[in-house]
Amino acid sequence: KVFMDLMRKMSPEEKLQRTFEYSALVRRFAEAGLRQKYPQAGDREIFLRAAHRRLGADLYARVYGAELPL
């Protein structure tokens, strides 16, 4: 109830800003999980593994090819 009351009081701009912030937070959590699973991976590999999760195998292959075969 408190959260919904706060949301109702926000302007559309504030709501959009919060959406971007929450999206970035979720992305960072996902990347942190990948870093735990693949501790030797560099930034590019983490990026590609996250992209594979978000896009699915088919679209990932079309966009990134075999840069990191998963």
JSON list of C-alpha atoms in Angstrom, two decimals:
[
{"chain": "A", "resi": 1, "resn": "LYS", "atom": "CA", "xyz": [0.00, 0.00, 0.00]},
{"chain": "A", "resi": 2, "resn": "VAL", "atom": "CA", "xyz": [2.78, 2.44, 0.88]},
{"chain": "A", "resi": 3, "resn": "PHE", "atom": "CA", "xyz": [4.60, 1.70, -2.38]},
{"chain": "A", "resi": 4, "resn": "MET", "atom": "CA", "xyz": [1.43, 2.22, -4.43]},
{"chain": "A", "resi": 5, "resn": "ASP", "atom": "CA", "xyz": [0.75, 5.52, -2.65]},
{"chain": "A", "resi": 6, "resn": "LEU", "atom": "CA", "xyz": [4.26, 6.70, -3.47]},
{"chain": "A", "resi": 7, "resn": "MET", "atom": "CA", "xyz": [3.83, 5.67, -7.11]},
{"chain": "A", "resi": 8, "resn": "ARG", "atom": "CA", "xyz": [0.56, 7.58, -7.41]},
{"chain": "A", "resi": 9, "resn": "LYS", "atom": "CA", "xyz": [2.24, 10.76, -6.20]},
{"chain": "A", "resi": 10, "resn": "MET", "atom": "CA", "xyz": [5.07, 10.58, -8.77]},
{"chain": "A", "resi": 11, "resn": "SER", "atom": "CA", "xyz": [5.00, 12.47, -12.02]},
{"chain": "A", "resi": 12, "resn": "PRO", "atom": "CA", "xyz": [5.23, 10.46, -15.26]},
{"chain": "A", "resi": 13, "resn": "GLU", "atom": "CA", "xyz": [8.85, 11.62, -15.60]},
{"chain": "A", "resi": 14, "resn": "GLU", "atom": "CA", "xyz": [9.70, 10.33, -12.12]},
{"chain": "A", "resi": 15, "resn": "LYS", "atom": "CA", "xyz": [8.03, 6.99, -12.87]},
{"chain": "A", "resi": 16, "resn": "LEU", "atom": "CA", "xyz": [10.00, 6.63, -16.07]},
{"chain": "A", "resi": 17, "resn": "GLN", "atom": "CA", "xyz": [13.23, 7.49, -14.27]},
{"chain": "A", "resi": 18, "resn": "ARG", "atom": "CA", "xyz": [12.50, 4.86, -11.59]},
{"chain": "A", "resi": 19, "resn": "THR", "atom": "CA", "xyz": [11.80, 2.30, -14.32]},
{"chain": "A", "resi": 20, "resn": "PHE", "atom": "CA", "xyz": [15.24, 2.93, -15.83]},
{"chain": "A", "resi": 21, "resn": "GLU", "atom": "CA", "xyz": [16.86, 2.71, -12.40]},
{"chain": "A", "resi": 22, "resn": "TYR", "atom": "CA", "xyz": [15.14, -0.58, -11.55]},
{"chain": "A", "resi": 23, "resn": "SER", "atom": "CA", "xyz": [16.04, -1.99, -14.95]},
{"chain": "A", "resi": 24, "resn": "ALA", "atom": "CA", "xyz": [19.71, -1.11, -14.42]},
{"chain": "A", "resi": 25, "resn": "LEU", "atom": "CA", "xyz": [19.60, -2.67, -10.95]},
{"chain": "A", "resi": 26, "resn": "VAL", "atom": "CA", "xyz": [18.20, -5.93, -12.32]},
{"chain": "A", "resi": 27, "resn": "ARG", "atom": "CA", "xyz": [20.88, -5.93, -15.05]},
{"chain": "A", "resi": 28, "resn": "ARG", "atom": "CA", "xyz": [23.62, -5.46, -12.43]},
{"chain": "A", "resi": 29, "resn": "PHE", "atom": "CA", "xyz": [22.24, -8.32, -10.33]},
{"chain": "A", "resi": 30, "resn": "ALA", "atom": "CA", "xyz": [22.22, -10.58, -13.38]},
{"chain": "A", "resi": 31, "resn": "GLU", "atom": "CA", "xyz": [25.79, -9.63, -14.25]},
{"chain": "A", "resi": 32, "resn": "ALA", "atom": "CA", "xyz": [26.88, -10.23, -10.65]},
{"chain": "A", "resi": 33, "resn": "GLY", "atom": "CA", "xyz": [25.43, -13.71, -10.85]},
{"chain": "A", "resi": 34, "resn": "LEU", "atom": "CA", "xyz": [27.33, -14.37, -14.06]},
{"chain": "A", "resi": 35, "resn": "ARG", "atom": "CA", "xyz": [30.54, -13.07, -12.48]},
{"chain": "A", "resi": 36, "resn": "GLN", "atom": "CA", "xyz": [30.09, -15.54, -9.62]},
{"chain": "A", "resi": 37, "resn": "LYS", "atom": "CA", "xyz": [29.46, -18.38, -12.03]},
{"chain": "A", "resi": 38, "resn": "TYR", "atom": "CA", "xyz": [32.37, -17.42, -14.33]},
{"chain": "A", "resi": 39, "resn": "PRO", "atom": "CA", "xyz": [34.95, -15.74, -12.06]},
{"chain": "A", "resi": 40, "resn": "GLN", "atom": "CA", "xyz": [37.69, -15.74, -14.74]},
{"chain": "A", "resi": 41, "resn": "ALA", "atom": "CA", "xyz": [35.48, -14.04, -17.35]},
{"chain": "A", "resi": 42, "resn": "GLY", "atom": "CA", "xyz": [36.30, -10.53, -18.50]},
{"chain": "A", "resi": 43, "resn": "ASP", "atom": "CA", "xyz": [33.84, -7.71, -19.05]},
{"chain": "A", "resi": 44, "resn": "ARG", "atom": "CA", "xyz": [33.19, -8.62, -22.70]},
{"chain": "A", "resi": 45, "resn": "GLU", "atom": "CA", "xyz": [32.42, -12.24, -21.87]},
{"chain": "A", "resi": 46, "resn": "ILE", "atom": "CA", "xyz": [30.04, -11.20, -19.09]},
{"chain": "A", "resi": 47, "resn": "PHE", "atom": "CA", "xyz": [28.34, -8.80, -21.51]},
{"chain": "A", "resi": 48, "resn": "LEU", "atom": "CA", "xyz": [27.96, -11.56, -24.12]},
{"chain": "A", "resi": 49, "resn": "ARG", "atom": "CA", "xyz": [26.66, -14.11, -21.62]},
{"chain": "A", "resi": 50, "resn": "ALA", "atom": "CA", "xyz": [24.11, -11.57, -20.35]},
{"chain": "A", "resi": 51, "resn": "ALA", "atom": "CA", "xyz": [23.09, -10.81, -23.94]},
{"chain": "A", "resi": 52, "resn": "HIS", "atom": "CA", "xyz": [22.63, -14.52, -24.59]},
{"chain": "A", "resi": 53, "resn": "ARG", "atom": "CA", "xyz": [20.29, -14.76, -21.60]},
{"chain": "A", "resi": 54, "resn": "ARG", "atom": "CA", "xyz": [18.28, -11.71, -22.65]},
{"chain": "A", "resi": 55, "resn": "LEU", "atom": "CA", "xyz": [18.08, -12.42, -26.37]},
{"chain": "A", "resi": 56, "resn": "GLY", "atom": "CA", "xyz": [17.87, -16.20, -26.49]},
{"chain": "A", "resi": 57, "resn": "ALA", "atom": "CA", "xyz": [20.12, -18.45, -28.56]},
{"chain": "A", "resi": 58, "resn": "ASP", "atom": "CA", "xyz": [18.76, -17.67, -32.04]},
{"chain": "A", "resi": 59, "resn": "LEU", "atom": "CA", "xyz": [18.80, -13.89, -31.84]},
{"chain": "A", "resi": 60, "resn": "TYR", "atom": "CA", "xyz": [22.11, -13.93, -29.97]},
{"chain": "A", "resi": 61, "resn": "ALA", "atom": "CA", "xyz": [23.68, -15.94, -32.81]},
{"chain": "A", "resi": 62, "resn": "ARG", "atom": "CA", "xyz": [22.29, -13.52, -35.42]},
{"chain": "A", "resi": 63, "resn": "VAL", "atom": "CA", "xyz": [23.55, -10.45, -33.57]},
{"chain": "A", "resi": 64, "resn": "TYR", "atom": "CA", "xyz": [26.88, -11.64, -32.16]},
{"chain": "A", "resi": 65, "resn": "GLY", "atom": "CA", "xyz": [27.66, -14.66, -34.33]},
{"chain": "A", "resi": 66, "resn": "ALA", "atom": "CA", "xyz": [30.28, -16.95, -32.86]},
{"chain": "A", "resi": 67, "resn": "GLU", "atom": "CA", "xyz": [32.15, -14.27, -30.90]},
{"chain": "A", "resi": 68, "resn": "LEU", "atom": "CA", "xyz": [31.56, -16.34, -27.77]},
{"chain": "A", "resi": 69, "resn": "PRO", "atom": "CA", "xyz": [30.18, -19.77, -28.59]},
{"chain": "A", "resi": 70, "resn": "LEU", "atom": "CA", "xyz": [27.73, -20.68, -25.86]}
]
